[in-house]
Short mmCIF file of N, CA and C in Angstrom, two decimals:
data_model
loop_
_atom_site.label_atom_id
_atom_site.label_comp_id
_atom_site.label_asym_id
_atom_site.label_seq_id
_atom_site.Cartn_x
_atom_site.Cartn_y
_atom_site.Cartn_z
N LEU L 1 84.53 121.14 140.82
CA LEU L 1 84.19 122.45 140.32
C LEU L 1 82.67 122.68 140.39
N ILE L 2 81.92 121.69 139.96
CA ILE L 2 80.46 121.83 140.00
C ILE L 2 79.96 121.96 141.43
N HIS L 3 80.52 121.15 142.32
CA HIS L 3 80.10 121.22 143.72
C HIS L 3 80.42 122.59 144.32
N TYR L 4 81.59 123.11 143.97
CA TYR L 4 81.96 124.43 144.49
C TYR L 4 81.02 125.51 143.96
N LEU L 5 80.79 125.52 142.65
CA LEU L 5 79.96 126.57 142.05
C LEU L 5 78.50 126.52 142.51
N THR L 6 78.04 125.33 142.84
CA THR L 6 76.65 125.21 143.29
C THR L 6 76.54 125.18 144.82
N GLY L 7 77.66 125.30 145.49
CA GLY L 7 77.68 125.20 146.95
C GLY L 7 77.20 126.46 147.66
N PRO L 8 77.16 126.39 148.98
CA PRO L 8 76.59 127.46 149.79
C PRO L 8 77.55 128.59 150.17
N THR L 9 78.80 128.52 149.74
CA THR L 9 79.76 129.54 150.18
C THR L 9 79.42 130.91 149.59
N LEU L 10 79.85 131.93 150.28
CA LEU L 10 79.63 133.29 149.82
C LEU L 10 80.32 133.53 148.47
N ASP L 11 81.53 133.02 148.33
CA ASP L 11 82.26 133.18 147.06
C ASP L 11 81.49 132.56 145.90
N ALA L 12 80.96 131.37 146.10
CA ALA L 12 80.19 130.71 145.04
C ALA L 12 78.94 131.52 144.71
N LYS L 13 78.27 132.05 145.72
CA LYS L 13 77.07 132.86 145.49
C LYS L 13 77.41 134.12 144.71
N ILE L 14 78.52 134.77 145.05
CA ILE L 14 78.96 135.97 144.32
C ILE L 14 79.22 135.63 142.85
N LEU L 15 79.88 134.51 142.61
CA LEU L 15 80.13 134.09 141.23
C LEU L 15 78.82 133.86 140.48
N ARG L 16 77.90 133.15 141.11
CA ARG L 16 76.60 132.87 140.46
C ARG L 16 75.81 134.14 140.21
N ASP L 17 75.90 135.11 141.13
CA ASP L 17 75.15 136.36 140.99
C ASP L 17 75.72 137.28 139.93
N ASN L 18 77.01 137.12 139.61
CA ASN L 18 77.66 138.06 138.71
C ASN L 18 78.10 137.50 137.37
N PHE L 19 78.06 136.20 137.22
CA PHE L 19 78.53 135.59 135.98
C PHE L 19 77.57 134.51 135.51
N VAL L 20 77.53 134.31 134.21
CA VAL L 20 76.84 133.16 133.63
C VAL L 20 77.92 132.11 133.43
N ILE L 21 77.71 130.96 134.00
CA ILE L 21 78.72 129.90 133.94
C ILE L 21 78.15 128.76 133.12
N LYS L 22 78.87 128.37 132.08
CA LYS L 22 78.46 127.26 131.24
C LYS L 22 79.52 126.17 131.36
N LEU L 23 79.09 124.98 131.70
CA LEU L 23 80.01 123.85 131.82
C LEU L 23 79.69 122.83 130.74
N VAL L 24 80.70 122.46 129.98
CA VAL L 24 80.56 121.42 128.97
C VAL L 24 81.34 120.23 129.50
N PRO L 25 80.66 119.17 129.89
CA PRO L 25 81.34 118.09 130.61
C PRO L 25 82.40 117.33 129.81
N MET L 26 82.17 117.11 128.52
CA MET L 26 83.14 116.34 127.75
C MET L 26 82.90 116.59 126.27
N LEU L 27 83.95 116.88 125.55
CA LEU L 27 83.82 117.14 124.12
C LEU L 27 84.14 115.92 123.26
N ASN L 28 84.54 114.84 123.87
CA ASN L 28 84.91 113.65 123.11
C ASN L 28 84.37 112.37 123.74
N PRO L 29 83.08 112.29 124.04
CA PRO L 29 82.57 111.08 124.71
C PRO L 29 82.70 109.82 123.86
N ASP L 30 82.52 109.94 122.55
CA ASP L 30 82.61 108.75 121.70
C ASP L 30 84.02 108.20 121.64
N GLY L 31 85.00 109.10 121.58
CA GLY L 31 86.39 108.65 121.57
C GLY L 31 86.81 108.06 122.90
N VAL L 32 86.42 108.72 123.99
CA VAL L 32 86.82 108.27 125.32
C VAL L 32 86.25 106.90 125.65
N ILE L 33 85.01 106.66 125.26
CA ILE L 33 84.42 105.36 125.56
C ILE L 33 85.16 104.23 124.85
N ASN L 34 85.89 104.58 123.79
CA ASN L 34 86.69 103.60 123.06
C ASN L 34 88.17 103.68 123.41
N GLY L 35 88.51 104.44 124.47
CA GLY L 35 89.89 104.51 124.93
C GLY L 35 90.74 105.57 124.26
N ASN L 36 90.13 106.44 123.45
CA ASN L 36 90.87 107.49 122.76
C ASN L 36 90.56 108.82 123.41
N TYR L 37 91.47 109.34 124.20
CA TYR L 37 91.20 110.57 124.92
C TYR L 37 91.41 111.81 124.08
N ARG L 38 92.23 111.75 123.06
CA ARG L 38 92.45 112.91 122.19
C ARG L 38 91.75 112.75 120.85
N CYS L 39 91.63 111.52 120.39
CA CYS L 39 91.08 111.29 119.05
C CYS L 39 89.61 110.92 119.11
N SER L 40 88.89 111.41 118.12
CA SER L 40 87.47 111.10 117.99
C SER L 40 87.30 109.75 117.30
N LEU L 41 86.06 109.34 117.11
CA LEU L 41 85.82 108.09 116.39
C LEU L 41 86.31 108.17 114.96
N SER L 42 86.38 109.38 114.41
CA SER L 42 86.89 109.52 113.03
C SER L 42 88.42 109.50 112.99
N GLY L 43 89.06 109.30 114.16
CA GLY L 43 90.51 109.19 114.22
C GLY L 43 91.25 110.52 114.20
N GLN L 44 90.53 111.62 114.43
CA GLN L 44 91.16 112.93 114.37
C GLN L 44 91.39 113.47 115.78
N ASP L 45 92.55 114.10 115.96
CA ASP L 45 92.90 114.71 117.23
C ASP L 45 92.06 115.98 117.39
N LEU L 46 91.09 115.95 118.29
CA LEU L 46 90.18 117.08 118.44
C LEU L 46 90.87 118.33 118.96
N ASN L 47 92.00 118.17 119.65
CA ASN L 47 92.74 119.34 120.11
C ASN L 47 93.31 120.14 118.94
N ARG L 48 93.47 119.51 117.80
CA ARG L 48 94.02 120.19 116.62
C ARG L 48 92.91 120.71 115.70
N GLN L 49 91.65 120.54 116.07
CA GLN L 49 90.54 120.93 115.20
C GLN L 49 89.84 122.20 115.68
N TRP L 50 90.31 122.82 116.74
CA TRP L 50 89.60 123.94 117.34
C TRP L 50 89.44 125.12 116.39
N LEU L 51 90.46 125.43 115.62
CA LEU L 51 90.40 126.62 114.76
C LEU L 51 89.34 126.50 113.67
N GLU L 52 89.25 125.35 113.03
CA GLU L 52 88.28 125.16 111.95
C GLU L 52 87.63 123.78 112.03
N PRO L 53 86.75 123.57 112.99
CA PRO L 53 86.12 122.25 113.11
C PRO L 53 85.10 122.00 112.00
N SER L 54 85.00 120.76 111.61
CA SER L 54 84.00 120.35 110.63
C SER L 54 82.71 119.99 111.36
N ARG L 55 81.61 120.44 110.81
CA ARG L 55 80.31 120.11 111.41
C ARG L 55 80.09 118.59 111.41
N ALA L 56 80.55 117.92 110.37
CA ALA L 56 80.34 116.47 110.24
C ALA L 56 81.36 115.65 111.02
N LEU L 57 82.63 116.05 110.98
CA LEU L 57 83.68 115.24 111.61
C LEU L 57 83.96 115.60 113.06
N HIS L 58 83.66 116.84 113.45
CA HIS L 58 83.96 117.30 114.82
C HIS L 58 82.76 118.04 115.40
N PRO L 59 81.59 117.40 115.46
CA PRO L 59 80.38 118.12 115.86
C PRO L 59 80.43 118.72 117.26
N THR L 60 81.07 118.05 118.21
CA THR L 60 81.09 118.62 119.56
C THR L 60 81.91 119.90 119.60
N ILE L 61 83.00 119.94 118.87
CA ILE L 61 83.82 121.16 118.81
C ILE L 61 83.07 122.24 118.04
N PHE L 62 82.48 121.86 116.91
CA PHE L 62 81.75 122.81 116.06
C PHE L 62 80.63 123.49 116.84
N TYR L 63 79.80 122.70 117.52
CA TYR L 63 78.64 123.28 118.22
C TYR L 63 79.03 124.00 119.51
N THR L 64 80.11 123.59 120.16
CA THR L 64 80.59 124.34 121.32
C THR L 64 81.05 125.72 120.89
N LYS L 65 81.76 125.79 119.76
CA LYS L 65 82.18 127.09 119.25
C LYS L 65 80.99 127.95 118.85
N MET L 66 79.96 127.31 118.27
CA MET L 66 78.76 128.07 117.92
C MET L 66 78.09 128.63 119.17
N MET L 67 78.02 127.83 120.24
CA MET L 67 77.43 128.28 121.48
C MET L 67 78.19 129.49 122.02
N LEU L 68 79.52 129.41 122.02
CA LEU L 68 80.33 130.53 122.50
C LEU L 68 80.14 131.77 121.63
N LYS L 69 80.07 131.57 120.33
CA LYS L 69 79.88 132.70 119.42
C LYS L 69 78.54 133.38 119.66
N ARG L 70 77.48 132.59 119.80
CA ARG L 70 76.15 133.17 120.07
C ARG L 70 76.14 133.88 121.42
N PHE L 71 76.81 133.29 122.39
CA PHE L 71 76.85 133.88 123.72
C PHE L 71 77.54 135.24 123.69
N THR L 72 78.60 135.37 122.88
CA THR L 72 79.33 136.64 122.83
C THR L 72 78.55 137.73 122.11
N GLU L 73 77.47 137.39 121.44
CA GLU L 73 76.63 138.40 120.82
C GLU L 73 75.88 139.22 121.87
N ASP L 74 75.62 138.61 123.03
CA ASP L 74 74.89 139.27 124.11
C ASP L 74 75.76 139.70 125.28
N ARG L 75 76.87 138.98 125.48
CA ARG L 75 77.71 139.20 126.65
C ARG L 75 79.18 139.07 126.30
N GLU L 76 80.00 139.58 127.18
CA GLU L 76 81.44 139.40 127.04
C GLU L 76 81.84 138.07 127.70
N VAL L 77 82.65 137.30 127.01
CA VAL L 77 83.19 136.08 127.61
C VAL L 77 84.47 136.48 128.32
N VAL L 78 84.46 136.32 129.64
CA VAL L 78 85.59 136.75 130.45
C VAL L 78 86.65 135.65 130.51
N MET L 79 86.21 134.40 130.52
CA MET L 79 87.16 133.32 130.63
C MET L 79 86.59 132.07 129.96
N TYR L 80 87.48 131.34 129.31
CA TYR L 80 87.16 130.03 128.77
C TYR L 80 88.27 129.11 129.26
N CYS L 81 87.90 128.02 129.89
CA CYS L 81 88.89 127.13 130.48
C CYS L 81 88.61 125.70 130.05
N ASP L 82 89.59 125.05 129.48
CA ASP L 82 89.48 123.65 129.07
C ASP L 82 90.24 122.81 130.09
N LEU L 83 89.51 122.05 130.89
CA LEU L 83 90.17 121.21 131.91
C LEU L 83 90.38 119.81 131.42
#
């Protein structure tokens, strides 16, 4: 995805010229490094914390949501995709 968006194709250039693209590489690096792909180091399933994340227990989710909220103050978010 990164290679495509930063590549030389006309489609990629059109996307870059017309949209602000923010990529968050991983929301659970601490859990993943310990073999937990869904659970954080606090043992919580981060997929279930999206609606009301705790700043202390789910900081990556909390701050990603803050970033999106601040972004929507200036622009419309057309798409959010979790891969």
